Amino acid sequence: MTHKLAVLAGDGIGPEIVDEGLKVLACLQADFGFDAEIEAAAIGGAGYDQAGDPLPEQTLALCRQADAILFGAIGGPQYDDLERDLRPEKGLLRLRSSLTLFSNLRPAMLYPQLADASSLKNELVAGLDIMIVRELTGGIYFGQPRGIRELDNGEREGFNTLVYAEHEVERIARSAFDIAMLRNRKLCSVDKANVLEASELWREVVIRVAAEYPEVELSHMYVDNASMQLVRAPKQFDVIVTSNLFGDILSDTAAMLTGSIGMLPSASLDADGKGMYEPIHGSAPDIVGKGLANPLATILSLAMMLRYSLGQAELAGMIDTAVGNVLNQGFRTADIAGGEHSVSTAEMGDAVVAALRELA
Ligand code: NAD
């Protein structure tokens, strides 16, 4: 079966890190029988430069047809003065909403070799591997009514609405259970059901969906406790599912447990498992063109793509192993080298390809 992949490198270090992802893809095609049709398109500032639009029509059309999308990063100081709708970030936001990518997967994993980069004790985080599934298109960030109004006494009042319809909870729960089935079959739903009605319904719907997944062990945790547990004993979690607001905060906490922004991949999925895969970091204008960018978050995003959109868990596992082997061999880009000898972006990509070939 031929997989159709769209590749959107974007701006800044985007093209540099995506090039290394493409090397890995080429190796999968040459040595592992992976069959893919790969097409590139412009997005963000590059889209604006090319077509006057951060999400050119052609790019959106390509993404609609693709089975999965590999995304680099967007943004840069040269675009900061554009009007809001033409800014690079708008391209990314429009792409996510056009494709209804409501399920945001944010893994927090820490290769044992890099445990010293974390601010937590080595034994608490070494080998950490958790997945936070955050609802991305609903909740308090989108709920109506919202605004700032003036009260009768002249004082102003800000207000937002936390609202989740049953179908929204159902689809994010299903997405999270599906992911738990591909991992260790443990799912923790995080809410604030002791205080919020929206959370009460959230919990009820998650329990209902759980009946479809008898093999997954479901637990519930209040968000205040979850934030505590994430820094007290993070390895107790496998998959966490939560709302937009709680997920925003908890996923950043979890990411920082691992210490390095250049190592973390992410994904956003639709109801059919089609997804966009990208490193969590931005376009890093401060290091563009210097060969300093760590390409591993992008390469690990590719592994997630194989696992969660393309049904190629074995190949995904091989990429994860190859990255682990490269770290064992001592390869480090500057961001994870701790002042020791470091390799360039391209050397790191080449090392992963060499390690992957050894697994063929
Ligand atoms: P950033 O993530 O680009 O950079 C933060 C710091 O981390 C910088 O010092 C950078 O050099 C470093 N860094 C980031 N990725 C790295 C990598 N792979 N290897 C080594 N070091 C890395 O965040 P920022 O500086 O706040 O934003 C820069 C631009 O990126 C802005 O225009 C912002 O809007 C955009 N941005 C885009 C995305 C996205 O494309 N999804 C996400 C966040 C920010």
Short mmCIF file of C-alpha atoms and ligand atoms in Angstrom, two decimals:
data_model
loop_
_atom_site.label_atom_id
_atom_site.label_comp_id
_atom_site.label_asym_id
_atom_site.label_seq_id
_atom_site.Cartn_x
_atom_site.Cartn_y
_atom_site.Cartn_z
CA MET A 1 0.00 0.00 0.00
CA THR A 2 1.33 3.42 -0.97
CA HIS A 3 1.12 6.03 1.80
CA LYS A 4 0.54 9.60 0.65
CA LEU A 5 2.57 12.01 2.72
CA ALA A 6 2.55 15.80 2.65
CA VAL A 7 5.69 17.50 3.89
CA LEU A 8 5.50 21.12 5.07
CA ALA A 9 8.93 22.36 6.13
CA GLY A 10 7.90 25.96 6.88
CA ASP A 11 10.30 28.60 8.15
CA GLY A 12 13.48 29.08 10.17
CA ILE A 13 15.02 25.75 11.13
CA GLY A 14 11.92 23.99 9.67
CA PRO A 15 13.64 23.08 6.36
CA GLU A 16 16.84 21.96 8.17
CA ILE A 17 15.12 19.54 10.52
CA VAL A 18 12.64 18.29 7.92
CA ASP A 19 15.55 17.45 5.59
CA GLU A 20 16.79 15.03 8.25
CA GLY A 21 13.30 13.53 8.54
CA LEU A 22 13.31 13.04 4.76
CA LYS A 23 16.65 11.18 4.99
CA VAL A 24 15.04 8.77 7.43
CA LEU A 25 12.01 8.37 5.14
CA ALA A 26 14.32 7.67 2.19
CA CYS A 27 16.06 4.97 4.25
CA LEU A 28 12.69 3.37 5.12
CA GLN A 29 11.85 3.32 1.42
CA ALA A 30 15.22 1.94 0.31
CA ASP A 31 15.89 -0.63 3.04
CA PHE A 32 12.58 -1.48 4.72
CA GLY A 33 10.10 -1.73 1.80
CA PHE A 34 8.16 1.29 3.03
CA ASP A 35 6.03 2.57 0.16
CA ALA A 36 5.30 6.28 0.16
CA GLU A 37 4.52 9.09 -2.22
CA ILE A 38 6.00 12.27 -0.74
CA GLU A 39 5.04 15.77 -1.81
CA ALA A 40 6.26 19.05 -0.34
CA ALA A 41 4.32 22.33 -0.06
CA ALA A 42 4.79 25.78 1.43
CA ILE A 43 3.23 26.98 4.69
CA GLY A 44 3.64 29.84 7.15
CA GLY A 45 6.04 32.58 6.11
CA ALA A 46 7.18 30.43 3.17
CA GLY A 47 3.53 30.22 2.05
CA TYR A 48 3.20 33.97 2.33
CA ASP A 49 6.41 34.51 0.34
CA GLN A 50 5.33 32.09 -2.36
CA ALA A 51 1.59 32.74 -2.66
CA GLY A 52 0.75 35.70 -0.40
CA ASP A 53 -1.06 33.35 2.01
CA PRO A 54 0.30 31.46 5.06
CA LEU A 55 -1.88 28.52 4.00
CA PRO A 56 -1.91 28.53 0.18
CA GLU A 57 -4.89 26.75 -1.41
CA GLN A 58 -2.58 24.23 -3.06
CA THR A 59 -1.06 23.32 0.32
CA LEU A 60 -4.47 22.78 1.90
CA ALA A 61 -5.58 20.65 -1.07
CA LEU A 62 -2.43 18.50 -0.79
CA CYS A 63 -2.98 18.05 2.97
CA ARG A 64 -6.62 17.03 2.45
CA GLN A 65 -5.52 14.25 0.09
CA ALA A 66 -2.62 13.06 2.23
CA ASP A 67 -2.77 10.17 4.72
CA ALA A 68 -0.49 12.12 7.05
CA ILE A 69 1.45 15.36 7.21
CA LEU A 70 4.99 15.99 8.42
CA PHE A 71 5.37 19.56 9.61
CA GLY A 72 8.55 21.47 10.53
CA ALA A 73 7.99 24.88 12.14
CA ILE A 74 6.70 28.30 11.15
CA GLY A 75 7.36 31.90 12.07
CA GLY A 76 10.15 34.44 12.06
CA PRO A 77 10.81 38.06 12.94
CA GLN A 78 10.51 39.16 9.29
CA TYR A 79 6.78 38.26 9.42
CA ASP A 80 5.94 39.88 12.77
CA ASP A 81 4.60 43.09 11.22
CA LEU A 82 2.18 41.44 8.81
CA GLU A 83 -1.51 41.88 9.51
CA ARG A 84 -2.86 39.17 11.81
CA ASP A 85 -4.51 37.00 9.13
CA LEU A 86 -1.34 36.83 7.06
CA ARG A 87 0.98 35.85 9.90
CA PRO A 88 2.61 32.40 9.72
CA GLU A 89 0.79 31.09 12.85
CA LYS A 90 -2.55 31.68 11.12
CA GLY A 91 -1.56 29.16 8.46
CA LEU A 92 -0.99 26.48 11.07
CA LEU A 93 -4.20 27.27 13.00
CA ARG A 94 -6.26 27.27 9.80
CA LEU A 95 -4.76 23.97 8.71
CA ARG A 96 -5.59 22.35 12.07
CA SER A 97 -9.18 23.58 12.00
CA SER A 98 -9.73 22.85 8.27
CA LEU A 99 -8.75 19.22 8.87
CA THR A 100 -10.62 18.98 12.24
CA LEU A 101 -7.51 17.85 14.09
CA PHE A 102 -9.12 17.74 17.53
CA SER A 103 -6.88 15.22 19.27
CA ASN A 104 -3.49 16.59 20.28
CA LEU A 105 -0.92 13.98 21.28
CA ARG A 106 1.91 15.31 23.42
CA PRO A 107 4.31 12.62 24.56
CA ALA A 108 6.76 13.30 27.33
CA MET A 109 9.55 10.81 27.01
CA LEU A 110 13.05 10.87 28.29
CA TYR A 111 15.76 8.65 26.97
CA PRO A 112 17.67 7.39 30.03
CA GLN A 113 20.88 8.71 28.41
CA LEU A 114 19.55 12.27 28.79
CA ALA A 115 18.11 12.01 32.29
CA ASP A 116 20.57 14.60 33.60
CA ALA A 117 18.85 17.27 31.45
CA SER A 118 15.74 17.09 33.66
CA SER A 119 15.27 19.26 36.71
CA LEU A 120 13.88 16.22 38.53
CA LYS A 121 15.90 13.43 40.11
CA ASN A 122 17.27 10.90 37.67
CA GLU A 123 15.33 7.94 39.10
CA LEU A 124 12.01 9.78 38.82
CA VAL A 125 12.34 10.52 35.10
CA ALA A 126 14.86 8.14 33.49
CA GLY A 127 12.96 6.16 30.86
CA LEU A 128 9.82 8.28 31.29
CA ASP A 129 7.29 7.62 28.51
CA ILE A 130 3.85 9.14 28.93
CA MET A 131 1.35 10.42 26.41
CA ILE A 132 -0.97 13.33 27.06
CA VAL A 133 -4.02 13.45 24.80
CA ARG A 134 -5.39 16.97 24.85
CA GLU A 135 -8.74 18.01 23.33
CA LEU A 136 -7.75 20.77 20.93
CA THR A 137 -10.80 22.33 19.29
CA GLY A 138 -13.33 22.82 22.12
CA GLY A 139 -13.68 23.75 25.77
CA ILE A 140 -13.14 27.13 27.35
CA TYR A 141 -10.85 28.41 24.55
CA PHE A 142 -13.75 28.35 22.09
CA GLY A 143 -16.91 28.43 24.27
CA GLN A 144 -19.51 31.17 23.78
CA PRO A 145 -20.44 33.58 25.23
CA ARG A 146 -17.10 35.21 25.97
CA GLY A 147 -15.92 38.75 26.38
CA ILE A 148 -15.43 41.68 28.72
CA ARG A 149 -18.58 43.54 29.79
CA GLU A 150 -19.41 46.48 31.97
CA LEU A 151 -21.57 45.95 35.02
CA ASP A 152 -24.23 48.38 36.29
CA ASN A 153 -21.77 49.78 38.85
CA GLY A 154 -19.28 50.61 36.06
CA GLU A 155 -16.86 47.81 36.99
CA ARG A 156 -15.73 45.58 34.11
CA GLU A 157 -16.07 41.79 34.18
CA GLY A 158 -14.27 39.25 32.00
CA PHE A 159 -16.09 35.99 31.18
CA ASN A 160 -15.55 32.76 29.27
CA THR A 161 -17.63 29.63 28.90
CA LEU A 162 -16.45 26.09 29.51
CA VAL A 163 -18.64 23.90 27.33
CA TYR A 164 -18.26 20.33 26.04
CA ALA A 165 -20.97 18.54 24.09
CA GLU A 166 -21.21 14.77 24.52
CA HIS A 167 -19.96 14.09 20.97
CA GLU A 168 -16.82 16.14 21.60
CA VAL A 169 -15.98 14.15 24.72
CA GLU A 170 -16.85 10.90 23.03
CA ARG A 171 -14.47 11.44 20.10
CA ILE A 172 -11.50 12.56 22.22
CA ALA A 173 -12.12 9.65 24.61
CA ARG A 174 -12.18 7.21 21.70
CA SER A 175 -8.98 8.71 20.31
CA ALA A 176 -7.30 8.30 23.71
CA PHE A 177 -8.53 4.72 24.20
CA ASP A 178 -7.24 3.83 20.70
CA ILE A 179 -3.83 5.22 21.65
CA ALA A 180 -3.86 3.40 24.99
CA MET A 181 -4.52 0.16 23.04
CA LEU A 182 -1.30 0.80 21.07
CA ARG A 183 0.64 1.38 24.31
CA ASN A 184 0.34 -0.09 27.81
CA ARG A 185 -3.48 -0.03 27.99
CA LYS A 186 -3.70 2.34 30.95
CA LEU A 187 -5.72 5.54 30.59
CA CYS A 188 -6.16 8.28 33.18
CA SER A 189 -8.89 10.84 32.50
CA VAL A 190 -8.13 14.17 34.17
CA ASP A 191 -11.00 16.50 35.10
CA LYS A 192 -12.40 18.68 37.87
CA ALA A 193 -15.66 16.79 38.34
CA ASN A 194 -15.89 17.75 42.02
CA VAL A 195 -16.48 21.40 41.04
CA LEU A 196 -17.44 21.69 37.34
CA GLU A 197 -20.60 20.34 35.68
CA ALA A 198 -18.78 20.23 32.33
CA SER A 199 -16.28 17.87 33.98
CA GLU A 200 -19.09 15.80 35.52
CA LEU A 201 -20.49 15.12 32.06
CA TRP A 202 -16.94 14.58 30.71
CA ARG A 203 -16.37 11.82 33.27
CA GLU A 204 -19.76 10.20 32.59
CA VAL A 205 -19.08 10.07 28.83
CA VAL A 206 -15.52 8.72 29.28
CA ILE A 207 -16.91 5.91 31.45
CA ARG A 208 -19.52 5.15 28.79
CA VAL A 209 -16.88 4.95 26.03
CA ALA A 210 -14.72 2.73 28.26
CA ALA A 211 -17.26 -0.09 27.79
CA GLU A 212 -15.98 -0.37 24.19
CA TYR A 213 -12.42 -0.91 25.45
CA PRO A 214 -12.57 -3.63 28.13
CA GLU A 215 -8.81 -4.22 27.85
CA VAL A 216 -7.93 -0.68 28.89
CA GLU A 217 -7.64 0.07 32.59
CA LEU A 218 -9.38 3.44 33.13
CA SER A 219 -8.81 5.74 36.11
CA HIS A 220 -9.86 9.31 36.92
CA MET A 221 -7.92 12.07 38.60
CA TYR A 222 -8.71 15.67 39.52
CA VAL A 223 -6.49 18.12 37.67
CA ASP A 224 -4.91 19.60 40.81
CA ASN A 225 -3.83 16.15 41.92
CA ALA A 226 -2.64 15.29 38.38
CA SER A 227 -0.37 18.33 38.31
CA MET A 228 1.10 17.22 41.62
CA GLN A 229 1.52 13.59 40.55
CA LEU A 230 3.25 14.63 37.31
CA VAL A 231 6.16 16.06 39.25
CA ARG A 232 5.97 13.62 42.20
CA ALA A 233 5.87 10.29 40.34
CA PRO A 234 5.38 10.84 36.60
CA LYS A 235 6.13 7.24 35.63
CA GLN A 236 2.78 6.11 37.16
CA PHE A 237 1.06 7.39 33.98
CA ASP A 238 0.78 5.78 30.56
CA VAL A 239 -1.88 7.79 28.67
CA ILE A 240 -3.66 10.85 30.08
CA VAL A 241 -6.76 12.30 28.38
CA THR A 242 -7.98 15.76 29.26
CA SER A 243 -9.70 18.93 28.10
CA ASN A 244 -8.16 21.77 26.13
CA LEU A 245 -7.27 24.06 29.06
CA PHE A 246 -6.04 21.36 31.46
CA GLY A 247 -4.11 19.69 28.62
CA ASP A 248 -2.44 22.94 27.64
CA ILE A 249 -0.98 23.33 31.11
CA LEU A 250 -0.26 19.68 31.96
CA SER A 251 1.45 18.95 28.63
CA ASP A 252 3.91 21.81 29.13
CA THR A 253 4.68 20.61 32.65
CA ALA A 254 5.21 17.10 31.33
CA ALA A 255 7.39 18.36 28.46
CA MET A 256 9.66 20.15 30.88
CA LEU A 257 10.18 16.98 32.90
CA THR A 258 12.32 15.90 29.99
CA GLY A 259 14.53 18.99 29.84
CA SER A 260 14.99 19.42 26.10
CA ILE A 261 12.66 21.03 23.61
CA GLY A 262 14.62 19.59 20.68
CA MET A 263 13.67 16.01 21.59
CA LEU A 264 9.86 16.17 21.77
CA PRO A 265 7.50 15.23 18.94
CA SER A 266 3.74 15.78 18.80
CA ALA A 267 0.72 14.95 16.70
CA SER A 268 -2.76 16.25 16.01
CA LEU A 269 -5.30 13.70 14.77
CA ASP A 270 -8.79 13.70 13.28
CA ALA A 271 -11.54 11.16 13.96
CA ASP A 272 -10.13 8.74 11.36
CA GLY A 273 -6.59 8.81 12.72
CA LYS A 274 -5.27 11.02 9.94
CA GLY A 275 -2.78 13.38 11.47
CA MET A 276 -0.24 16.12 11.35
CA TYR A 277 3.09 15.38 13.03
CA GLU A 278 5.48 18.06 14.24
CA PRO A 279 8.17 18.84 16.80
CA ILE A 280 6.80 20.88 19.72
CA HIS A 281 9.43 23.59 19.24
CA GLY A 282 9.19 26.62 16.95
CA SER A 283 11.31 27.91 14.08
CA ALA A 284 14.24 28.95 16.34
CA PRO A 285 15.34 32.03 14.34
CA ASP A 286 18.35 32.42 16.67
CA ILE A 287 20.04 29.28 15.30
CA VAL A 288 18.90 29.19 11.65
CA GLY A 289 21.52 28.09 9.14
CA LYS A 290 24.12 27.21 11.77
CA GLY A 291 23.67 23.45 11.81
CA LEU A 292 22.74 23.68 15.48
CA ALA A 293 19.12 22.48 15.32
CA ASN A 294 18.37 19.13 16.90
CA PRO A 295 16.46 17.08 14.28
CA LEU A 296 15.44 14.30 16.71
CA ALA A 297 12.03 15.81 17.63
CA THR A 298 11.20 15.77 13.90
CA ILE A 299 12.53 12.25 13.40
CA LEU A 300 10.52 11.07 16.42
CA SER A 301 7.45 12.83 14.96
CA LEU A 302 7.93 10.64 11.93
CA ALA A 303 7.95 7.58 14.20
CA MET A 304 4.65 8.76 15.71
CA MET A 305 3.23 9.15 12.21
CA LEU A 306 4.12 5.56 11.37
CA ARG A 307 2.55 4.34 14.61
CA TYR A 308 -0.62 6.40 14.85
CA SER A 309 -1.62 7.18 11.25
CA LEU A 310 0.01 4.59 9.01
CA GLY A 311 -0.34 1.37 11.00
CA GLN A 312 3.44 0.73 10.89
CA ALA A 313 4.20 0.23 14.59
CA GLU A 314 7.19 -2.00 13.86
CA LEU A 315 8.95 0.62 11.73
CA ALA A 316 8.07 3.24 14.35
CA GLY A 317 9.73 1.11 17.02
CA MET A 318 12.84 0.80 14.85
CA ILE A 319 13.17 4.57 14.57
CA ASP A 320 12.80 4.88 18.35
CA THR A 321 15.48 2.22 18.79
CA ALA A 322 17.79 3.86 16.24
CA VAL A 323 17.52 7.18 18.10
CA GLY A 324 18.29 5.40 21.39
CA ASN A 325 21.32 3.70 19.81
CA VAL A 326 22.63 6.99 18.45
CA LEU A 327 22.38 8.54 21.92
CA ASN A 328 24.16 5.48 23.36
CA GLN A 329 26.96 6.03 20.87
CA GLY A 330 27.34 9.53 22.32
CA PHE A 331 25.95 11.62 19.47
CA ARG A 332 24.57 14.92 20.82
CA THR A 333 23.53 18.16 19.13
CA ALA A 334 24.55 21.29 21.05
CA ASP A 335 21.20 21.64 22.91
CA ILE A 336 21.66 18.26 24.63
CA ALA A 337 25.46 18.12 24.77
CA GLY A 338 25.80 19.93 28.10
CA GLY A 339 28.89 21.75 26.83
CA GLU A 340 30.57 18.52 25.65
CA HIS A 341 31.45 17.73 22.02
CA SER A 342 28.45 18.12 19.71
CA VAL A 343 27.48 17.16 16.16
CA SER A 344 25.61 19.17 13.53
CA THR A 345 21.99 18.78 12.46
CA ALA A 346 23.00 16.81 9.36
CA GLU A 347 25.50 14.62 11.25
CA MET A 348 22.77 13.68 13.72
CA GLY A 349 20.39 12.78 10.86
CA ASP A 350 23.10 10.70 9.19
CA ALA A 351 23.83 8.90 12.47
CA VAL A 352 20.14 7.95 12.86
CA VAL A 353 20.04 6.65 9.27
CA ALA A 354 23.20 4.58 9.88
CA ALA A 355 21.72 3.16 13.11
CA LEU A 356 18.46 2.39 11.31
CA ARG A 357 20.28 0.54 8.50
CA GLU A 358 21.88 -1.69 11.08
CA LEU A 359 18.39 -2.82 12.12
CA ALA A 360 17.35 -3.73 8.55
P1 NAD B 1 11.39 28.21 19.65
O1 NAD B 1 10.84 26.88 20.06
O2 NAD B 1 11.53 28.44 18.20
O3 NAD B 1 12.80 28.43 20.35
C1 NAD B 1 13.01 28.47 21.75
C2 NAD B 1 14.47 28.16 22.08
O4 NAD B 1 14.72 26.78 21.85
C3 NAD B 1 15.46 28.91 21.18
O5 NAD B 1 16.59 29.25 21.92
C4 NAD B 1 15.83 27.90 20.11
O6 NAD B 1 17.12 28.08 19.57
C5 NAD B 1 15.74 26.59 20.88
N1 NAD B 1 15.32 25.48 20.00
C6 NAD B 1 14.10 25.29 19.46
N2 NAD B 1 14.11 24.19 18.70
C7 NAD B 1 15.34 23.67 18.75
C8 NAD B 1 15.96 22.54 18.16
N3 NAD B 1 15.31 21.68 17.35
N4 NAD B 1 17.26 22.31 18.43
C9 NAD B 1 17.95 23.13 19.24
N5 NAD B 1 17.43 24.23 19.84
C10 NAD B 1 16.12 24.48 19.59
O7 NAD B 1 10.41 29.30 20.31
P2 NAD B 1 10.44 30.91 20.16
O8 NAD B 1 11.84 31.38 20.10
O9 NAD B 1 9.53 31.37 21.21
O10 NAD B 1 9.73 31.20 18.76
C11 NAD B 1 10.43 31.40 17.54
C12 NAD B 1 9.44 31.44 16.39
O11 NAD B 1 8.78 30.17 16.29
C13 NAD B 1 8.31 32.46 16.58
O12 NAD B 1 8.06 33.07 15.33
C14 NAD B 1 7.13 31.63 17.03
O13 NAD B 1 5.90 32.20 16.68
C15 NAD B 1 7.36 30.35 16.27
N6 NAD B 1 6.74 29.14 16.87
C16 NAD B 1 6.28 28.24 16.00
C17 NAD B 1 5.76 27.04 16.46
C18 NAD B 1 5.30 26.02 15.46
O14 NAD B 1 5.70 26.10 14.31
N7 NAD B 1 4.51 25.03 15.84
C19 NAD B 1 5.72 26.77 17.83
C20 NAD B 1 6.25 27.72 18.71
C21 NAD B 1 6.77 28.91 18.22
#
